[in-house]
């Protein structure tokens, strides 16, 4: 407990910077707690609770989750049920991977129940990969109908789309759908490959759509201290892009501290730093983009 107290006392000396959420009169911290890490587990209430508590204590506003992220929603729900005032101060998100209206509606009701809340700040169409996905989602009886109705009814404040498989598909979704946000990968691999950072990001900025950066650490696979690639450097890279919020899943309060420090103090990479960061990724960039389904 003494060690934990020391970490808490060292955190949050500078407030986390905020960005507007697209065109909305809403600000979110430029770093958010991802739904991965200890949150995407089952039965680890104490550890998950410590991470959520640390994020709240240090001023993080944006909290990521998804209907399919194991007990993530339950961990958050336990916190918000015990502290409803804190719930009113945060930006709670979730996602549905259902492609039809009825399935999405069921997912939303389950998410609200598990999160112990009567609304979501952001509900996202999860992991759109193919044009066939898009056709199912925005066709008659598709999930997009549920998302639009939920926003109109006030069950969700904003709606968004997420994807990490095909930048052409995600770019088309941003351009064609009336979404408030897009979640996409932002990391050195994407700098090399292009697509998400050249097409999708540009489309989002053109529409003033909020941009949520994910896959920043590549699920930890990109962290290689012996090559000078640290979590801090990868976060600086992401935060140097014109994004709204960068999310990272955490498994300890120490990792939350790293995230908070980045949101408070991180400066964009200098050109020489960027080239040094990209160098270890260049030769095997396509293989390292594992989330694209590249073999």
CSV table of C-alpha atoms in Angstrom, one decimal:
chain,number,residue,atom,x,y,z
A,1,UNK,CA,0.0,0.0,0.0
A,2,UNK,CA,2.9,2.4,0.8
A,3,UNK,CA,4.3,1.9,-2.7
A,4,UNK,CA,0.9,2.6,-4.3
A,5,UNK,CA,0.4,5.7,-2.2
A,6,UNK,CA,3.8,7.0,-3.4
A,7,UNK,CA,2.8,6.4,-7.0
A,8,UNK,CA,-0.5,8.2,-6.5
A,9,UNK,CA,1.2,11.2,-4.9
A,10,UNK,CA,3.6,11.4,-7.9
A,11,UNK,CA,0.7,11.5,-10.4
A,12,UNK,CA,-1.3,14.3,-11.7
A,13,UNK,CA,1.0,17.2,-10.8
A,14,UNK,CA,0.0,18.9,-14.1
A,15,UNK,CA,-3.6,18.7,-15.3
A,16,UNK,CA,-4.2,16.6,-18.4
A,17,UNK,CA,-4.8,18.7,-21.5
A,18,UNK,CA,-8.2,18.5,-23.2
A,19,UNK,CA,-9.5,18.7,-26.7
A,20,UNK,CA,-13.0,19.5,-28.0
A,21,UNK,CA,-14.9,16.3,-29.1
A,22,UNK,CA,-15.4,17.2,-32.8
A,23,UNK,CA,-17.8,20.0,-33.2
A,24,UNK,CA,-19.6,19.3,-29.9
A,25,UNK,CA,-19.5,21.7,-26.9
A,26,UNK,CA,-17.8,18.8,-25.0
A,27,UNK,CA,-14.2,18.5,-24.0
A,28,UNK,CA,-12.4,15.2,-23.3
A,29,UNK,CA,-8.9,14.6,-22.0
A,30,UNK,CA,-6.4,14.0,-24.7
A,31,UNK,CA,-5.6,10.6,-23.2
A,32,UNK,CA,-8.2,8.0,-22.2
A,33,UNK,CA,-8.3,4.7,-20.4
A,34,UNK,CA,-8.6,1.9,-23.0
A,35,UNK,CA,-10.8,-1.1,-22.6
A,36,UNK,CA,-7.9,-3.5,-22.9
A,37,UNK,CA,-5.3,-4.3,-20.3
A,38,UNK,CA,-6.7,-5.6,-17.0
A,39,UNK,CA,-10.2,-4.4,-18.0
A,40,UNK,CA,-10.5,-7.0,-20.7
A,41,UNK,CA,-10.4,-9.9,-18.2
A,42,UNK,CA,-12.9,-11.8,-16.1
A,43,UNK,CA,-13.0,-11.9,-12.3
A,44,UNK,CA,-10.3,-9.4,-11.5
A,45,UNK,CA,-12.4,-6.8,-9.7
A,46,UNK,CA,-9.8,-5.5,-7.3
A,47,UNK,CA,-7.1,-4.9,-9.9
A,48,UNK,CA,-9.5,-3.4,-12.4
A,49,UNK,CA,-11.0,-1.2,-9.7
A,50,UNK,CA,-7.5,0.1,-8.8
A,51,UNK,CA,-6.8,1.1,-12.5
A,52,UNK,CA,-10.2,2.8,-12.9
A,53,UNK,CA,-9.8,4.6,-9.5
A,54,UNK,CA,-6.3,5.8,-10.5
A,55,UNK,CA,-7.6,7.1,-13.9
A,56,UNK,CA,-10.5,9.0,-12.2
A,57,UNK,CA,-8.2,10.3,-9.4
A,58,UNK,CA,-5.8,11.8,-11.9
A,59,UNK,CA,-8.4,13.5,-14.1
A,60,UNK,CA,-8.9,11.1,-17.0
A,61,UNK,CA,-12.3,11.8,-18.5
A,62,UNK,CA,-12.5,9.4,-21.5
A,63,UNK,CA,-13.2,5.7,-20.6
A,64,UNK,CA,-13.3,3.1,-23.4
A,65,UNK,CA,-15.1,-0.2,-23.4
A,66,UNK,CA,-17.1,-2.6,-25.7
A,67,UNK,CA,-19.8,-5.1,-25.3
A,68,UNK,CA,-17.4,-7.9,-26.2
A,69,UNK,CA,-14.5,-6.8,-23.9
A,70,UNK,CA,-15.0,-9.6,-21.2
A,71,UNK,CA,-16.0,-8.0,-17.9
A,72,UNK,CA,-14.8,-4.5,-18.8
A,73,UNK,CA,-18.3,-3.0,-18.6
A,74,UNK,CA,-19.0,-4.8,-15.3
A,75,UNK,CA,-15.8,-3.3,-13.8
A,76,UNK,CA,-16.9,0.2,-14.8
A,77,UNK,CA,-20.5,-0.4,-13.7
A,78,UNK,CA,-19.3,-1.4,-10.2
A,79,UNK,CA,-17.4,2.0,-10.0
A,80,UNK,CA,-20.3,4.1,-11.3
A,81,UNK,CA,-22.8,2.4,-9.1
A,82,UNK,CA,-20.7,3.2,-6.0
A,83,UNK,CA,-19.9,6.7,-7.2
A,84,UNK,CA,-22.7,8.2,-9.4
A,85,UNK,CA,-21.3,11.7,-9.1
A,86,UNK,CA,-18.1,10.5,-10.7
A,87,UNK,CA,-20.1,8.9,-13.5
A,88,UNK,CA,-21.6,12.3,-14.3
A,89,UNK,CA,-18.1,13.7,-14.7
A,90,UNK,CA,-16.7,11.2,-17.1
A,91,UNK,CA,-17.2,10.3,-20.8
A,92,UNK,CA,-18.2,6.7,-20.8
A,93,UNK,CA,-18.1,4.8,-24.1
A,94,UNK,CA,-18.9,1.4,-25.4
A,95,UNK,CA,-19.3,-0.4,-28.8
A,96,UNK,CA,-21.5,-2.9,-30.5
A,97,UNK,CA,-20.3,-5.4,-33.1
A,98,UNK,CA,-23.8,-6.4,-34.2
A,99,UNK,CA,-24.6,-5.6,-37.9
A,100,UNK,CA,-28.4,-5.7,-37.6
A,101,UNK,CA,-30.7,-3.3,-35.8
A,102,UNK,CA,-32.2,-5.8,-33.3
A,103,UNK,CA,-28.8,-7.1,-32.3
A,104,UNK,CA,-27.4,-3.6,-31.8
A,105,UNK,CA,-30.4,-2.6,-29.7
A,106,UNK,CA,-29.9,-5.7,-27.5
A,107,UNK,CA,-26.2,-4.9,-27.2
A,108,UNK,CA,-27.0,-1.3,-26.1
A,109,UNK,CA,-29.5,-2.4,-23.4
A,110,UNK,CA,-27.0,-5.0,-22.1
A,111,UNK,CA,-24.2,-2.3,-22.1
A,112,UNK,CA,-26.4,0.2,-20.1
A,113,UNK,CA,-27.3,-2.5,-17.6
A,114,UNK,CA,-23.7,-3.7,-17.1
A,115,UNK,CA,-22.4,-0.2,-16.9
A,116,UNK,CA,-25.0,0.8,-14.3
A,117,UNK,CA,-26.0,3.9,-16.3
A,118,UNK,CA,-29.0,5.1,-18.3
A,119,UNK,CA,-27.0,6.6,-21.2
A,120,UNK,CA,-23.7,6.4,-23.0
A,121,UNK,CA,-21.6,9.4,-23.9
A,122,UNK,CA,-20.4,7.6,-27.0
A,123,UNK,CA,-21.7,4.4,-28.7
A,124,UNK,CA,-19.6,3.0,-31.5
A,125,UNK,CA,-20.2,0.7,-34.5
A,126,UNK,CA,-17.4,-1.8,-33.7
A,127,UNK,CA,-14.7,-3.1,-36.0
A,128,UNK,CA,-16.0,-2.4,-39.5
A,129,UNK,CA,-13.8,-4.4,-41.8
A,130,UNK,CA,-15.4,-4.9,-45.2
A,131,UNK,CA,-17.7,-3.4,-47.7
A,132,UNK,CA,-20.1,-6.2,-46.9
A,133,UNK,CA,-20.0,-5.0,-43.3
A,134,UNK,CA,-21.0,-1.6,-44.4
A,135,UNK,CA,-23.8,-2.8,-46.6
A,136,UNK,CA,-25.3,-4.8,-43.7
A,137,UNK,CA,-24.9,-2.0,-41.2
A,138,UNK,CA,-26.4,0.8,-43.4
A,139,UNK,CA,-28.9,-1.3,-45.3
A,140,UNK,CA,-32.6,-1.8,-44.3
A,141,UNK,CA,-32.8,-3.2,-40.8
A,142,UNK,CA,-29.1,-2.6,-40.3
A,143,UNK,CA,-27.3,-1.5,-37.1
A,144,UNK,CA,-27.0,2.1,-38.2
A,145,UNK,CA,-30.7,2.5,-37.7
A,146,UNK,CA,-30.3,1.5,-34.0
A,147,UNK,CA,-27.5,3.9,-33.6
A,148,UNK,CA,-29.3,6.9,-35.1
A,149,UNK,CA,-32.5,6.1,-33.0
A,150,UNK,CA,-30.5,5.8,-29.8
A,151,UNK,CA,-28.9,9.2,-30.4
A,152,UNK,CA,-32.2,10.7,-31.2
A,153,UNK,CA,-33.8,9.2,-28.1
A,154,UNK,CA,-31.0,10.4,-25.8
A,155,UNK,CA,-29.8,6.9,-24.9
A,156,UNK,CA,-26.4,7.9,-26.3
A,157,UNK,CA,-25.0,11.4,-26.8
A,158,UNK,CA,-22.7,10.6,-29.7
A,159,UNK,CA,-22.2,7.8,-32.2
A,160,UNK,CA,-19.0,6.6,-33.8
A,161,UNK,CA,-17.4,4.0,-35.9
A,162,UNK,CA,-14.2,2.0,-35.3
A,163,UNK,CA,-11.9,0.0,-37.5
A,164,UNK,CA,-8.4,-1.3,-37.9
A,165,UNK,CA,-8.6,-3.7,-40.8
A,166,UNK,CA,-9.0,-1.7,-44.0
A,167,UNK,CA,-8.4,2.0,-44.2
A,168,UNK,CA,-10.4,2.3,-47.5
A,169,UNK,CA,-13.5,0.8,-45.7
A,170,UNK,CA,-13.1,3.0,-42.6
A,171,UNK,CA,-12.6,6.1,-44.7
A,172,UNK,CA,-15.8,5.4,-46.6
A,173,UNK,CA,-17.7,5.0,-43.4
A,174,UNK,CA,-16.5,8.3,-42.1
A,175,UNK,CA,-17.5,10.0,-45.3
A,176,UNK,CA,-20.9,8.4,-45.7
A,177,UNK,CA,-22.2,7.9,-42.2
A,178,UNK,CA,-23.4,10.7,-39.9
A,179,UNK,CA,-21.0,9.7,-37.1
A,180,UNK,CA,-19.5,12.0,-34.5
A,181,UNK,CA,-16.2,10.1,-34.1
A,182,UNK,CA,-13.9,7.5,-35.7
A,183,UNK,CA,-11.5,5.2,-33.8
A,184,UNK,CA,-8.4,4.1,-35.8
A,185,UNK,CA,-4.8,2.9,-35.3
A,186,UNK,CA,-2.2,5.5,-34.8
A,187,UNK,CA,1.4,4.2,-34.5
A,188,UNK,CA,4.7,4.1,-36.4
A,189,UNK,CA,3.6,1.2,-38.5
A,190,UNK,CA,0.7,3.3,-39.9
A,191,UNK,CA,3.1,6.1,-40.6
A,192,UNK,CA,5.1,3.8,-42.9
A,193,UNK,CA,2.1,2.0,-44.5
A,194,UNK,CA,-0.2,4.9,-45.0
A,195,UNK,CA,-4.0,4.6,-45.3
A,196,UNK,CA,-5.4,5.3,-41.9
A,197,UNK,CA,-3.2,8.3,-41.3
A,198,UNK,CA,-3.3,9.6,-44.9
A,199,UNK,CA,-6.9,8.8,-45.9
A,200,UNK,CA,-9.1,8.2,-42.8
A,201,UNK,CA,-7.6,10.9,-40.7
A,202,UNK,CA,-7.9,13.4,-43.6
A,203,UNK,CA,-11.6,12.5,-44.1
A,204,UNK,CA,-12.3,12.9,-40.4
A,205,UNK,CA,-10.6,16.3,-40.2
A,206,UNK,CA,-12.5,17.5,-43.2
A,207,UNK,CA,-15.8,16.7,-41.5
A,208,UNK,CA,-14.6,17.9,-38.0
A,209,UNK,CA,-15.2,14.3,-36.8
A,210,UNK,CA,-13.5,13.4,-33.5
A,211,UNK,CA,-10.6,11.1,-33.9
A,212,UNK,CA,-9.8,8.4,-31.3
A,213,UNK,CA,-6.4,6.8,-31.6
A,214,UNK,CA,-5.9,3.2,-30.7
A,215,UNK,CA,-3.2,0.4,-31.2
A,216,UNK,CA,-0.7,3.0,-30.0
A,217,UNK,CA,1.5,0.4,-28.4
A,218,UNK,CA,0.5,-2.4,-30.7
A,219,UNK,CA,-0.9,-4.4,-27.7
A,220,UNK,CA,2.6,-4.0,-26.2
A,221,UNK,CA,4.3,-5.6,-29.1
A,222,UNK,CA,5.8,-2.4,-30.3
A,223,UNK,CA,7.5,-1.6,-27.0
A,224,UNK,CA,11.2,-2.4,-27.3
A,225,UNK,CA,13.3,-0.4,-24.8
A,226,UNK,CA,16.6,-2.0,-26.2
A,227,UNK,CA,15.8,-0.2,-29.5
A,228,UNK,CA,14.7,3.0,-27.7
A,229,UNK,CA,11.0,2.4,-28.4
A,230,UNK,CA,9.2,3.1,-25.1
A,231,UNK,CA,5.6,3.6,-24.2
A,232,UNK,CA,6.3,7.2,-23.6
A,233,UNK,CA,7.8,7.7,-27.1
A,234,UNK,CA,4.9,5.9,-28.8
A,235,UNK,CA,2.4,8.1,-26.9
A,236,UNK,CA,4.3,11.2,-27.9
A,237,UNK,CA,4.1,10.0,-31.5
A,238,UNK,CA,0.3,9.5,-31.3
A,239,UNK,CA,-0.3,12.8,-29.5
A,240,UNK,CA,1.7,14.7,-32.1
A,241,UNK,CA,-1.0,13.8,-34.7
A,242,UNK,CA,-4.2,15.9,-35.0
A,243,UNK,CA,-6.3,13.5,-32.9
A,244,UNK,CA,-8.8,14.1,-30.2
A,245,UNK,CA,-7.9,11.4,-27.7
A,246,UNK,CA,-5.3,8.6,-27.5
A,247,UNK,CA,-6.5,5.5,-25.6
A,248,UNK,CA,-4.3,2.9,-24.0
A,249,UNK,CA,-5.3,-0.2,-22.0
A,250,UNK,CA,-3.6,-0.3,-18.6
A,251,UNK,CA,-3.0,-3.2,-16.2
A,252,UNK,CA,-1.5,-1.2,-13.2
A,253,UNK,CA,-1.5,2.2,-11.6
A,254,UNK,CA,2.1,2.6,-12.8
A,255,UNK,CA,0.8,2.3,-16.4
A,256,UNK,CA,-1.9,4.8,-15.7
A,257,UNK,CA,0.8,7.2,-14.5
A,258,UNK,CA,2.6,6.8,-17.8
A,259,UNK,CA,-0.6,7.6,-19.7
A,260,UNK,CA,-1.4,10.6,-17.5
A,261,UNK,CA,2.1,12.0,-17.8
A,262,UNK,CA,1.8,11.8,-21.6
A,263,UNK,CA,-1.5,13.6,-21.5
A,264,UNK,CA,-0.1,16.3,-19.3
A,265,UNK,CA,3.4,16.9,-20.6
A,266,UNK,CA,4.1,15.1,-23.9
A,267,UNK,CA,5.6,17.2,-26.7
A,268,UNK,CA,5.5,16.3,-30.4
A,269,UNK,CA,8.5,14.4,-31.7
A,270,UNK,CA,11.3,16.3,-33.4
A,271,UNK,CA,12.2,15.2,-36.9
A,272,UNK,CA,15.3,13.3,-35.8
A,273,UNK,CA,13.3,11.5,-33.1
A,274,UNK,CA,10.6,10.5,-35.6
A,275,UNK,CA,13.2,9.0,-38.0
A,276,UNK,CA,14.8,7.1,-35.1
A,277,UNK,CA,11.4,5.8,-34.0
A,278,UNK,CA,10.4,4.6,-37.5
A,279,UNK,CA,13.7,2.8,-38.2
A,280,UNK,CA,13.0,-0.4,-36.4
A,281,UNK,CA,9.6,-0.8,-38.0
A,282,UNK,CA,10.4,-0.2,-41.6
A,283,UNK,CA,11.6,-3.6,-42.7
A,284,UNK,CA,8.6,-5.6,-41.3
A,285,UNK,CA,5.9,-2.9,-41.3
A,286,UNK,CA,3.2,-5.0,-43.0
A,287,UNK,CA,3.7,-8.0,-40.7
A,288,UNK,CA,3.7,-5.7,-37.7
A,289,UNK,CA,0.3,-4.4,-38.7
A,290,UNK,CA,-1.2,-7.6,-37.3
A,291,UNK,CA,-4.5,-6.0,-36.6
A,292,UNK,CA,-5.0,-5.5,-40.4
A,293,UNK,CA,-5.1,-9.2,-40.9
A,294,UNK,CA,-1.9,-9.1,-42.9
A,295,UNK,CA,-0.1,-12.4,-43.2
